[in-house]
């Protein structure tokens, strides 16, 4: 890996097939100010489809970018399409991290065997994919709501910090320790950046709602056969999503009301600075001590 | 174009550099149920960065997918990176559509000269990209809020319908008429699917807010030099985004309260069905008449 | 049972031990206007405690009222205290109905063997009974919130209608058919009186939230041992309760906005009238046809 | 009273006839965690009815429990039914406390002559008992809303603390000093546990609303004769109840936002502990000093 | 009055001393579009003060405008300042209308003796005029909230319609019948333009709240002497005002949700047109028939 | 001006023609408690009309009050009516201050030449003056909403403080320095009294919304000719006003939640005291030091 160590800029290759709530903004989470000088990000996606054929056609492109680190994100990583992507990344011998939703838990052993890392997000819920209900606008609103929950409850922070850690290790010429995390309600509780305990409880509640709505959508999409029954269920699930987003927003508002909202922007170096009072500048953690 | 006519499935190649509110979900808007059988979508992105170098490295991959239709989406399409992408697509002689935000208006004449279509979205606002304020979580929340505004005010519908029209023309073996639209407040008003007039007025208000916050962020990011001044401005702009999202949500709720919410899911054929009462099935428009 | 048939007024004897969300208002649901002339209600309770000893001391009093119909309501009816009450009622040979929460499902076979009816309410959630969190005020607020969810989602209607049916049968000198219901999310969906489909979806969502918070509270009260962990969980659960109540309220507001809210007051005869427009009088269902 | 002094556990006998907002949860307020070892609570109720006959039939049962302390709670304690209960308790020579609503003020002199204590709650409002409006569900929602107001404005705390004081005196073998309180707006102001002054003002406002709606309901139920007139009034009154509940909730949220919410759980000994920061344990007041 | 009859344009002279919620916008209510060709409005005010001296100095100016109709608006019209104005108007023999708040009821007999009309608005509440609480900003917010309540509950409509009627009579050369109205809760109920019955109930509730807060402010400003006591009361009263405004707004939103909001703009002729669906033009009532 | 210096009480003469959001409460802002002993305020208005004729008829009356200080407030002070008033005041050689909205900016040079002061308020927006939309009630609600924005964002404070400064100078026998202010978004930011930075950002957002809606209303009232187009625009603008009011209210609530709300009541002397904790008394600034 000598060659890589000498390369000053690490390249992150993201492969997305199908969509979960963490997918659309994933590459932006790594470089939200677009001025990070230690990484380049390249993404290839197959859109909402995640069939084996789609993956097989699109996957080679991400390898052609020759990334230092692979990320593959998809619903249920145990399905053939995402599984194919994992296999190819594993074979590349480059470090790779799998990000998936609750059904992806089934593939944990597999992923470990493949030498990859994983972040399984139990509160990244399945959408209400029923043609009587879901159109482009409803889909977008669901993603908007879920995204708010994932942002406030800390999932997006966890995701970028875990990827950042791998990048920092690569930059230091070390073999990265890949994440192996199931991000469930207790994990959310223990890793929240919200200072007010009720804000934390509200963010947890939002996350718990996301878990619940996933259950309702699974019921609606895979088990109920009559539209009179499943349409109510998907509508119910998307109402929960909307409510969860409001609750998440309220949690964050509490921190704003107290001017204790933690922000961790990426510096140009790629490291994150931290701040909590709005009118104070962000600093590197070591600067504080 | 004989060969293309014979290809049963059209391929849409999307190139994203940098990010606007319409970017993250763009490919999903075209195939929200992941079962459309007339198209394949492939996307290549350079993440939040949109420098010329990034574009030059990543752009070839999207051509390698050999798409029937190109879409390039970015902030201010007049900047060198996006301009490069437009040029390459123009040179390919394949149909191409440019999607950009308000500053992109400057490139309209250029785009027309290049033979490309465009959708300029005046209410897709610049983010508050100041390091004292923006971190990954704040960025995600801004996108969540903007996305809600764009979804409810009709922008996402306009976008996928315009792309769909091009696809349908290609499928019919016709030379597509490419869109040339500036999606501003009057356009939103005249193309709204909201039935209740107050719902429409609220959605318009949400869109107008997005336009206003864009102005504030431009002031904050490019003109104010002191952090004591610009931090308040970006914070103000993101508050407007949050408020706009609530207003958009309320507009949609009105339609739900009246059970008149229009949904237009894509059928497997790629055509859209329509419905407005939740418990009735979607139908093709012609079926109604 | 000749004597009973001749008695013009039926007496309902309610025994409450411990508390679930349906308990506090149970007798009021049967005679909300206090002018029903076909029944008398007598209740004996042991307060929040439901130990065997408490039940054994208090239970005889309800028999001394010589009721025509028994109702026993408690958390987890499989526990010794409530089980004792069921046994005694079963032995009395008078009709009896058991009302309990989700853990009560375990006792279904038992209850059937005892010849009793049951209404198991999966969305009547356990409270966050941790001393660091729960005091009298928090307890009251939780009950207020849960009560709102149960009222709007239709549980209270189901409960009084099922009891009413038994009473009507007794009044008619018939052997009543006792209810055997598990009131879960699909049941709520299929028995909602809300006309607007989104109102129904929101009420279902509120109910689903009540189910979820029950899970969180079980985790918090029985599994987590450290207060740093369980306090967040009970706080989270009560936030869900608060949110669920708001969602339920919103569901009902939709019906008010449309002036379609169904009301079913008890007439003096004990039968229920029905109405939906506020400024129209309630009528007996047969009057409408 | 020697025998009673030696009994380690005091028994509280509660008699409820008719219903006010403080009734449904009364016994739960005394032992919210169901683990208090110094008292037993037994309740007998006549449901929503409070006629003389009902009281005469049910009242003896509460005496048969042989309580150390009686509580009788009802609307307007001056009416024949509740008056009967007071008389009987007075005759028993055991300590007794009357809890009633605003019209109960008329009976103050009487109650004092009877040697009983009283807590008159001016903000515990009459329900909108008109058949065109009130059904079981509307009744439950009204109780839910009123309960929230009474909980947050401090009424429930006042009630259980006053009863607790009597119990503690009995436990200490002392003759208890019975409460003689009219809980009106100034009393609420002077006894609030809310720390933020605006939270206190909001809770007071909620209480004032409850007082006002009581007036409107009295007008609607006893004075207006035409349904076109009184239906609007009861609907108006219940809207005030709903609004009052939201205001109360907001008052409490302020304390949560500041993490200053006071909690006073009952310890097993029956004494109350106190805490205000969520993540700190409750302590006995003396422990703090 | 021959000369007046011939004058094509009637002049309305408004004298304001002190301020009630109906004062600030009074002249604007008569000519909201500033294009009414049948009237001119002239106003003279003494600001927030209403002492006898202020009135005596300012009052002559309004007479110098030589109006065809006088309106005098003030708090408690029985006080010396406003009484002086009434007396002078009465002496002028021109028609005059007194607008005042609840304490003004005392002057009803007087006003009738003076040959003047009156509109007493029981829900136009006294402000919380305590120096520890009220500053210019708080005063403005109170007026904003009260104004919203008065607008939605129908008071402003009643006021301008009553004045309009007098003007129309003068224009027709008739002796106008002057209004003698106490605008209380039943009057509000019976004159509401809100179509949805729950909207009407909510607007009534808002009005009832305004009545209640008036009581609290009277208590706070005239009876409580200690600032620890009255500051909470005025703060409580202003919270009620804020809540009442929200409730009023919600009432109006319901009409918007149903597109049934009644609008009655003044035509240039001074007559009012009517409309209820937003996208339909307003018409004169006779045009409809 | 010797005579004036000796007059203990200064008289402020306000002339209003037409209406902006700052007009209706202007005189009340100067003496909100009606007990200020250093000034008298007299106002003359022409109602909603502001034509030259109206001004010419009414204007002399304000001079007859012989004020020490003139204020003229109107929409667009460059129009003939308001211009006339400015001219007359300028000619009087007494100090005068012009208050106007954004279009008034055009007259800045003129006003300076006239020796007058000005306060131009860019966020005091034009109303949606279209007969299909605006009636008395809609007008009142718009004013209510705008007033809330102006109060919370600091405009009303700025206005009365600027006028106060002139008055204090006159009282001290000095030649006052007249204000020359354009109150735009940066001015609002730099002069906010809100302590919490997010509260300030929200208040700024509310102000920015008021600016935006002004643009929309100008478009609707002066440029669009078809009612199908402009009705949506005025409805949109008034929705923005409503939303802006909510946002302003929320900003103020944050200060209440933190008990840091600044209040600056006028003392009897005319000077302002200051306080921020609700239960502490206001003091003169010097007292604090």
PDB file of N, CA, C and O in Angstrom, chain A residues 101-103 105 120-126 142 146 149-150 153 155 182-189 203-219 237 240-241 244, chain C residues 208-209 211-213 215-216 219 233 236 240:
ATOM      1  N   UNK A 101     -29.962  -1.213   5.876  1.00  0.00           N
ATOM      2  CA  UNK A 101     -31.049  -1.038   6.837  1.00  0.00           C
ATOM      3  C   UNK A 101     -31.279  -2.323   7.633  1.00  0.00           C
ATOM      4  O   UNK A 101     -30.508  -3.268   7.527  1.00  0.00           O
ATOM      5  N   UNK A 102     -32.346  -2.335   8.411  1.00  0.00           N
ATOM      6  CA  UNK A 102     -32.574  -3.403   9.371  1.00  0.00           C
ATOM      7  C   UNK A 102     -32.496  -4.808   8.778  1.00  0.00           C
ATOM      8  O   UNK A 102     -31.839  -5.679   9.356  1.00  0.00           O
ATOM      9  N   UNK A 103     -33.130  -5.088   7.632  1.00  0.00           N
ATOM     10  CA  UNK A 103     -33.023  -6.448   7.076  1.00  0.00           C
ATOM     11  C   UNK A 103     -31.586  -6.840   6.772  1.00  0.00           C
ATOM     12  O   UNK A 103     -31.270  -8.021   6.658  1.00  0.00           O
ATOM     13  N   UNK A 105     -29.258  -6.873   8.674  1.00  0.00           N
ATOM     14  CA  UNK A 105     -28.639  -7.568   9.808  1.00  0.00           C
ATOM     15  C   UNK A 105     -28.311  -9.024   9.486  1.00  0.00           C
ATOM     16  O   UNK A 105     -27.332  -9.579   9.987  1.00  0.00           O
ATOM     17  N   UNK A 120     -25.279  -0.913  10.185  1.00  0.00           N
ATOM     18  CA  UNK A 120     -26.680  -1.316   9.971  1.00  0.00           C
ATOM     19  C   UNK A 120     -27.553  -0.341  10.753  1.00  0.00           C
ATOM     20  O   UNK A 120     -27.393  -0.187  11.966  1.00  0.00           O
ATOM     21  N   UNK A 121     -28.471   0.328  10.077  1.00  0.00           N
ATOM     22  CA  UNK A 121     -29.254   1.388  10.691  1.00  0.00           C
ATOM     23  C   UNK A 121     -30.697   0.926  10.836  1.00  0.00           C
ATOM     24  O   UNK A 121     -31.468   0.933   9.877  1.00  0.00           O
ATOM     25  N   UNK A 122     -31.067   0.543  12.048  1.00  0.00           N
ATOM     26  CA  UNK A 122     -32.407  -0.051  12.241  1.00  0.00           C
ATOM     27  C   UNK A 122     -33.526   0.971  12.052  1.00  0.00           C
ATOM     28  O   UNK A 122     -34.664   0.594  11.815  1.00  0.00           O
ATOM     29  N   UNK A 123     -33.182   2.241  12.170  1.00  0.00           N
ATOM     30  CA  UNK A 123     -34.205   3.276  12.015  1.00  0.00           C
ATOM     31  C   UNK A 123     -34.198   3.923  10.643  1.00  0.00           C
ATOM     32  O   UNK A 123     -34.705   5.028  10.488  1.00  0.00           O
ATOM     33  N   UNK A 124     -33.607   3.250   9.674  1.00  0.00           N
ATOM     34  CA  UNK A 124     -33.680   3.729   8.288  1.00  0.00           C
ATOM     35  C   UNK A 124     -34.734   2.870   7.604  1.00  0.00           C
ATOM     36  O   UNK A 124     -34.456   1.781   7.116  1.00  0.00           O
ATOM     37  N   UNK A 125     -35.964   3.358   7.553  1.00  0.00           N
ATOM     38  CA  UNK A 125     -37.095   2.477   7.266  1.00  0.00           C
ATOM     39  C   UNK A 125     -37.398   2.317   5.792  1.00  0.00           C
ATOM     40  O   UNK A 125     -37.195   3.220   4.992  1.00  0.00           O
ATOM     41  N   UNK A 126     -37.954   1.177   5.476  1.00  0.00           N
ATOM     42  CA  UNK A 126     -38.500   0.901   4.155  1.00  0.00           C
ATOM     43  C   UNK A 126     -39.590   1.912   3.815  1.00  0.00           C
ATOM     44  O   UNK A 126     -40.378   2.298   4.672  1.00  0.00           O
ATOM     45  N   UNK A 142     -41.203  11.459   1.894  1.00  0.00           N
ATOM     46  CA  UNK A 142     -40.769  10.424   2.832  1.00  0.00           C
ATOM     47  C   UNK A 142     -39.272  10.536   3.082  1.00  0.00           C
ATOM     48  O   UNK A 142     -38.807  10.514   4.225  1.00  0.00           O
ATOM     49  N   UNK A 146     -37.527  11.211   6.680  1.00  0.00           N
ATOM     50  CA  UNK A 146     -36.588  10.242   7.236  1.00  0.00           C
ATOM     51  C   UNK A 146     -35.221  10.893   7.416  1.00  0.00           C
ATOM     52  O   UNK A 146     -34.534  10.694   8.430  1.00  0.00           O
ATOM     53  N   UNK A 149     -35.003  12.812  10.566  1.00  0.00           N
ATOM     54  CA  UNK A 149     -34.858  11.942  11.737  1.00  0.00           C
ATOM     55  C   UNK A 149     -33.422  11.432  11.858  1.00  0.00           C
ATOM     56  O   UNK A 149     -32.829  11.454  12.937  1.00  0.00           O
ATOM     57  N   UNK A 150     -32.883  10.983  10.746  1.00  0.00           N
ATOM     58  CA  UNK A 150     -31.525  10.415  10.785  1.00  0.00           C
ATOM     59  C   UNK A 150     -30.497  11.493  11.131  1.00  0.00           C
ATOM     60  O   UNK A 150     -29.520  11.234  11.842  1.00  0.00           O
ATOM     61  N   UNK A 153     -31.152  12.501  15.031  1.00  0.00           N
ATOM     62  CA  UNK A 153     -30.920  11.433  16.004  1.00  0.00           C
ATOM     63  C   UNK A 153     -29.455  11.024  16.047  1.00  0.00           C
ATOM     64  O   UNK A 153     -29.058  10.240  16.908  1.00  0.00           O
ATOM     65  N   UNK A 155     -27.579   9.691  13.415  1.00  0.00           N
ATOM     66  CA  UNK A 155     -27.120   8.653  12.491  1.00  0.00           C
ATOM     67  C   UNK A 155     -26.123   9.222  11.478  1.00  0.00           C
ATOM     68  O   UNK A 155     -25.076   8.618  11.226  1.00  0.00           O
ATOM     69  N   UNK A 182     -24.343  -1.897  14.745  1.00  0.00           N
ATOM     70  CA  UNK A 182     -25.790  -1.902  14.538  1.00  0.00           C
ATOM     71  C   UNK A 182     -26.330  -0.675  15.259  1.00  0.00           C
ATOM     72  O   UNK A 182     -26.290  -0.601  16.486  1.00  0.00           O
ATOM     73  N   UNK A 183     -26.767   0.280  14.480  1.00  0.00           N
ATOM     74  CA  UNK A 183     -27.242   1.539  15.058  1.00  0.00           C
ATOM     75  C   UNK A 183     -28.716   1.383  15.411  1.00  0.00           C
ATOM     76  O   UNK A 183     -29.602   1.612  14.603  1.00  0.00           O
ATOM     77  N   UNK A 184     -28.963   0.957  16.651  1.00  0.00           N
ATOM     78  CA  UNK A 184     -30.337   0.786  17.119  1.00  0.00           C
ATOM     79  C   UNK A 184     -30.641   1.823  18.206  1.00  0.00           C
ATOM     80  O   UNK A 184     -29.822   2.711  18.462  1.00  0.00           O
ATOM     81  N   UNK A 185     -31.788   1.720  18.839  1.00  0.00           N
ATOM     82  CA  UNK A 185     -32.204   2.747  19.787  1.00  0.00           C
ATOM     83  C   UNK A 185     -31.201   2.944  20.938  1.00  0.00           C
ATOM     84  O   UNK A 185     -30.836   4.083  21.247  1.00  0.00           O
ATOM     85  N   UNK A 186     -30.727   1.877  21.565  1.00  0.00           N
ATOM     86  CA  UNK A 186     -29.722   2.096  22.619  1.00  0.00           C
ATOM     87  C   UNK A 186     -28.443   2.751  22.092  1.00  0.00           C
ATOM     88  O   UNK A 186     -27.843   3.581  22.776  1.00  0.00           O
ATOM     89  N   UNK A 187     -28.058   2.398  20.874  1.00  0.00           N
ATOM     90  CA  UNK A 187     -26.858   3.024  20.302  1.00  0.00           C
ATOM     91  C   UNK A 187     -27.098   4.524  20.113  1.00  0.00           C
ATOM     92  O   UNK A 187     -26.222   5.351  20.399  1.00  0.00           O
ATOM     93  N   UNK A 188     -28.270   4.857  19.615  1.00  0.00           N
ATOM     94  CA  UNK A 188     -28.654   6.262  19.435  1.00  0.00           C
ATOM     95  C   UNK A 188     -28.601   6.991  20.774  1.00  0.00           C
ATOM     96  O   UNK A 188     -28.080   8.105  20.880  1.00  0.00           O
ATOM     97  N   UNK A 189     -29.176   6.369  21.771  1.00  0.00           N
ATOM     98  CA  UNK A 189     -29.178   6.969  23.114  1.00  0.00           C
ATOM     99  C   UNK A 189     -27.750   7.245  23.596  1.00  0.00           C
ATOM    100  O   UNK A 189     -27.457   8.332  24.089  1.00  0.00           O
ATOM    101  N   UNK A 203     -35.369  12.912  20.433  1.00  0.00           N
ATOM    102  CA  UNK A 203     -34.669  12.371  19.266  1.00  0.00           C
ATOM    103  C   UNK A 203     -34.738  10.849  19.256  1.00  0.00           C
ATOM    104  O   UNK A 203     -34.918  10.224  18.202  1.00  0.00           O
ATOM    105  N   UNK A 204     -34.604  10.262  20.427  1.00  0.00           N
ATOM    106  CA  UNK A 204     -34.756   8.808  20.529  1.00  0.00           C
ATOM    107  C   UNK A 204     -36.163   8.390  20.113  1.00  0.00           C
ATOM    108  O   UNK A 204     -36.357   7.389  19.419  1.00  0.00           O
ATOM    109  N   UNK A 205     -37.127   9.160  20.558  1.00  0.00           N
ATOM    110  CA  UNK A 205     -38.518   8.857  20.197  1.00  0.00           C
ATOM    111  C   UNK A 205     -38.687   8.906  18.685  1.00  0.00           C
ATOM    112  O   UNK A 205     -39.349   8.048  18.086  1.00  0.00           O
ATOM    113  N   UNK A 206     -38.093   9.905  18.059  1.00  0.00           N
ATOM    114  CA  UNK A 206     -38.181  10.002  16.598  1.00  0.00           C
ATOM    115  C   UNK A 206     -37.577   8.759  15.950  1.00  0.00           C
ATOM    116  O   UNK A 206     -38.127   8.216  14.971  1.00  0.00           O
ATOM    117  N   UNK A 207     -36.476   8.321  16.497  1.00  0.00           N
ATOM    118  CA  UNK A 207     -35.814   7.137  15.940  1.00  0.00           C
ATOM    119  C   UNK A 207     -36.677   5.890  16.144  1.00  0.00           C
ATOM    120  O   UNK A 207     -36.815   5.057  15.243  1.00  0.00           O
ATOM    121  N   UNK A 208     -37.239   5.784  17.342  1.00  0.00           N
ATOM    122  CA  UNK A 208     -38.124   4.646  17.626  1.00  0.00           C
ATOM    123  C   UNK A 208     -39.309   4.637  16.667  1.00  0.00           C
ATOM    124  O   UNK A 208     -39.754   3.580  16.207  1.00  0.00           O
ATOM    125  N   UNK A 209     -39.794   5.798  16.338  1.00  0.00           N
ATOM    126  CA  UNK A 209     -40.908   5.879  15.375  1.00  0.00           C
ATOM    127  C   UNK A 209     -40.470   5.371  14.002  1.00  0.00           C
ATOM    128  O   UNK A 209     -41.245   4.701  13.306  1.00  0.00           O
ATOM    129  N   UNK A 210     -39.256   5.719  13.628  1.00  0.00           N
ATOM    130  CA  UNK A 210     -38.755   5.248  12.341  1.00  0.00           C
ATOM    131  C   UNK A 210     -38.669   3.721  12.327  1.00  0.00           C
ATOM    132  O   UNK A 210     -38.987   3.071  11.323  1.00  0.00           O
ATOM    133  N   UNK A 211     -38.251   3.154  13.452  1.00  0.00           N
ATOM    134  CA  UNK A 211     -38.236   1.688  13.551  1.00  0.00           C
ATOM    135  C   UNK A 211     -39.642   1.114  13.399  1.00  0.00           C
ATOM    136  O   UNK A 211     -39.866   0.115  12.710  1.00  0.00           O
ATOM    137  N   UNK A 212     -40.582   1.752  14.075  1.00  0.00           N
ATOM    138  CA  UNK A 212     -41.958   1.232  14.048  1.00  0.00           C
ATOM    139  C   UNK A 212     -42.555   1.313  12.644  1.00  0.00           C
ATOM    140  O   UNK A 212     -43.220   0.394  12.171  1.00  0.00           O
ATOM    141  N   UNK A 213     -42.315   2.429  11.992  1.00  0.00           N
ATOM    142  CA  UNK A 213     -42.934   2.585  10.675  1.00  0.00           C
ATOM    143  C   UNK A 213     -42.343   1.591   9.679  1.00  0.00           C
ATOM    144  O   UNK A 213     -43.028   1.171   8.728  1.00  0.00           O
ATOM    145  N   UNK A 214     -41.097   1.231   9.889  1.00  0.00           N
ATOM    146  CA  UNK A 214     -40.493   0.195   9.048  1.00  0.00           C
ATOM    147  C   UNK A 214     -41.298  -1.096   9.156  1.00  0.00           C
ATOM    148  O   UNK A 214     -41.621  -1.729   8.142  1.00  0.00           O
ATOM    149  N   UNK A 215     -41.639  -1.448  10.372  1.00  0.00           N
ATOM    150  CA  UNK A 215     -42.470  -2.646  10.586  1.00  0.00           C
ATOM    151  C   UNK A 215     -43.801  -2.562   9.852  1.00  0.00           C
ATOM    152  O   UNK A 215     -44.261  -3.527   9.239  1.00  0.00           O
ATOM    153  N   UNK A 216     -44.437  -1.397   9.973  1.00  0.00           N
ATOM    154  CA  UNK A 216     -45.746  -1.232   9.342  1.00  0.00           C
ATOM    155  C   UNK A 216     -45.616  -1.332   7.823  1.00  0.00           C
ATOM    156  O   UNK A 216     -46.440  -1.964   7.158  1.00  0.00           O
ATOM    157  N   UNK A 217     -44.548  -0.764   7.278  1.00  0.00           N
ATOM    158  CA  UNK A 217     -44.378  -0.830   5.827  1.00  0.00           C
ATOM    159  C   UNK A 217     -44.044  -2.230   5.338  1.00  0.00           C
ATOM    160  O   UNK A 217     -44.463  -2.623   4.242  1.00  0.00           O
ATOM    161  N   UNK A 218     -43.288  -2.960   6.129  1.00  0.00           N
ATOM    162  CA  UNK A 218     -43.023  -4.349   5.748  1.00  0.00           C
ATOM    163  C   UNK A 218     -44.336  -5.123   5.696  1.00  0.00           C
ATOM    164  O   UNK A 218     -44.622  -5.853   4.740  1.00  0.00           O
ATOM    165  N   UNK A 219     -45.144  -4.929   6.713  1.00  0.00           N
ATOM    166  CA  UNK A 219     -46.477  -5.548   6.733  1.00  0.00           C
ATOM    167  C   UNK A 219     -47.271  -5.150   5.480  1.00  0.00           C
ATOM    168  O   UNK A 219     -47.877  -5.986   4.815  1.00  0.00           O
ATOM    169  N   UNK A 237     -47.910   4.563   7.887  1.00  0.00           N
ATOM    170  CA  UNK A 237     -46.453   4.573   8.046  1.00  0.00           C
ATOM    171  C   UNK A 237     -45.867   5.934   7.663  1.00  0.00           C
ATOM    172  O   UNK A 237     -44.990   6.464   8.342  1.00  0.00           O
ATOM    173  N   UNK A 240     -46.429   8.402  10.294  1.00  0.00           N
ATOM    174  CA  UNK A 240     -45.452   8.243  11.381  1.00  0.00           C
ATOM    175  C   UNK A 240     -44.149   8.927  10.987  1.00  0.00           C
ATOM    176  O   UNK A 240     -43.507   9.596  11.805  1.00  0.00           O
ATOM    177  N   UNK A 241     -43.765   8.796   9.728  1.00  0.00           N
ATOM    178  CA  UNK A 241     -42.529   9.449   9.267  1.00  0.00           C
ATOM    179  C   UNK A 241     -42.612  10.960   9.436  1.00  0.00           C
ATOM    180  O   UNK A 241     -41.666  11.615   9.898  1.00  0.00           O
ATOM    181  N   UNK A 244     -42.414  11.788  13.076  1.00  0.00           N
ATOM    182  CA  UNK A 244     -41.055  11.577  13.569  1.00  0.00           C
ATOM    183  C   UNK A 244     -40.156  12.745  13.190  1.00  0.00           C
ATOM    184  O   UNK A 244     -39.321  13.191  13.982  1.00  0.00           O
TER     185      UNK A 244
ATOM    186  N   UNK C 208     -50.278   2.909  16.551  1.00  0.00           N
ATOM    187  CA  UNK C 208     -48.995   2.216  16.349  1.00  0.00           C
ATOM    188  C   UNK C 208     -47.931   2.781  17.288  1.00  0.00           C
ATOM    189  O   UNK C 208     -47.091   2.051  17.820  1.00  0.00           O
ATOM    190  N   UNK C 209     -47.977   4.086  17.504  1.00  0.00           N
ATOM    191  CA  UNK C 209     -47.028   4.699  18.426  1.00  0.00           C
ATOM    192  C   UNK C 209     -47.234   4.177  19.848  1.00  0.00           C
ATOM    193  O   UNK C 209     -46.271   3.953  20.583  1.00  0.00           O
ATOM    194  N   UNK C 211     -48.339   1.286  20.643  1.00  0.00           N
ATOM    195  CA  UNK C 211     -47.737  -0.060  20.681  1.00  0.00           C
ATOM    196  C   UNK C 211     -46.222   0.010  20.845  1.00  0.00           C
ATOM    197  O   UNK C 211     -45.629  -0.738  21.609  1.00  0.00           O
ATOM    198  N   UNK C 212     -45.612   0.932  20.089  1.00  0.00           N
ATOM    199  CA  UNK C 212     -44.152   1.031  20.140  1.00  0.00           C
ATOM    200  C   UNK C 212     -43.686   1.480  21.521  1.00  0.00           C
ATOM    201  O   UNK C 212     -42.700   0.976  22.052  1.00  0.00           O
ATOM    202  N   UNK C 213     -44.367   2.451  22.078  1.00  0.00           N
ATOM    203  CA  UNK C 213     -43.896   2.969  23.362  1.00  0.00           C
ATOM    204  C   UNK C 213     -44.034   1.915  24.447  1.00  0.00           C
ATOM    205  O   UNK C 213     -43.260   1.906  25.419  1.00  0.00           O
ATOM    206  N   UNK C 215     -43.408  -1.207  24.044  1.00  0.00           N
ATOM    207  CA  UNK C 215     -42.140  -1.965  23.921  1.00  0.00           C
ATOM    208  C   UNK C 215     -40.981  -1.268  24.616  1.00  0.00           C
ATOM    209  O   UNK C 215     -40.171  -1.895  25.294  1.00  0.00           O
ATOM    210  N   UNK C 216     -40.893   0.041  24.380  1.00  0.00           N
ATOM    211  CA  UNK C 216     -39.784   0.790  24.974  1.00  0.00           C
ATOM    212  C   UNK C 216     -39.891   0.771  26.492  1.00  0.00           C
ATOM    213  O   UNK C 216     -38.895   0.602  27.198  1.00  0.00           O
ATOM    214  N   UNK C 219     -38.837  -2.557  27.909  1.00  0.00           N
ATOM    215  CA  UNK C 219     -37.368  -2.570  27.922  1.00  0.00           C
ATOM    216  C   UNK C 219     -36.841  -1.777  29.123  1.00  0.00           C
ATOM    217  O   UNK C 219     -35.958  -2.227  29.849  1.00  0.00           O
ATOM    218  N   UNK C 233     -34.940   5.918  28.367  1.00  0.00           N
ATOM    219  CA  UNK C 233     -35.959   5.114  27.683  1.00  0.00           C
ATOM    220  C   UNK C 233     -37.373   5.462  28.132  1.00  0.00           C
ATOM    221  O   UNK C 233     -38.276   5.600  27.303  1.00  0.00           O
ATOM    222  N   UNK C 236     -38.174   8.779  26.693  1.00  0.00           N
ATOM    223  CA  UNK C 236     -38.459   8.570  25.271  1.00  0.00           C
ATOM    224  C   UNK C 236     -39.874   8.035  25.087  1.00  0.00           C
ATOM    225  O   UNK C 236     -40.637   8.515  24.249  1.00  0.00           O
ATOM    226  N   UNK C 240     -43.144   9.723  23.169  1.00  0.00           N
ATOM    227  CA  UNK C 240     -43.956   9.077  22.131  1.00  0.00           C
ATOM    228  C   UNK C 240     -45.438   9.191  22.479  1.00  0.00           C
ATOM    229  O   UNK C 240     -46.277   9.455  21.612  1.00  0.00           O
TER     230      UNK C 240
END
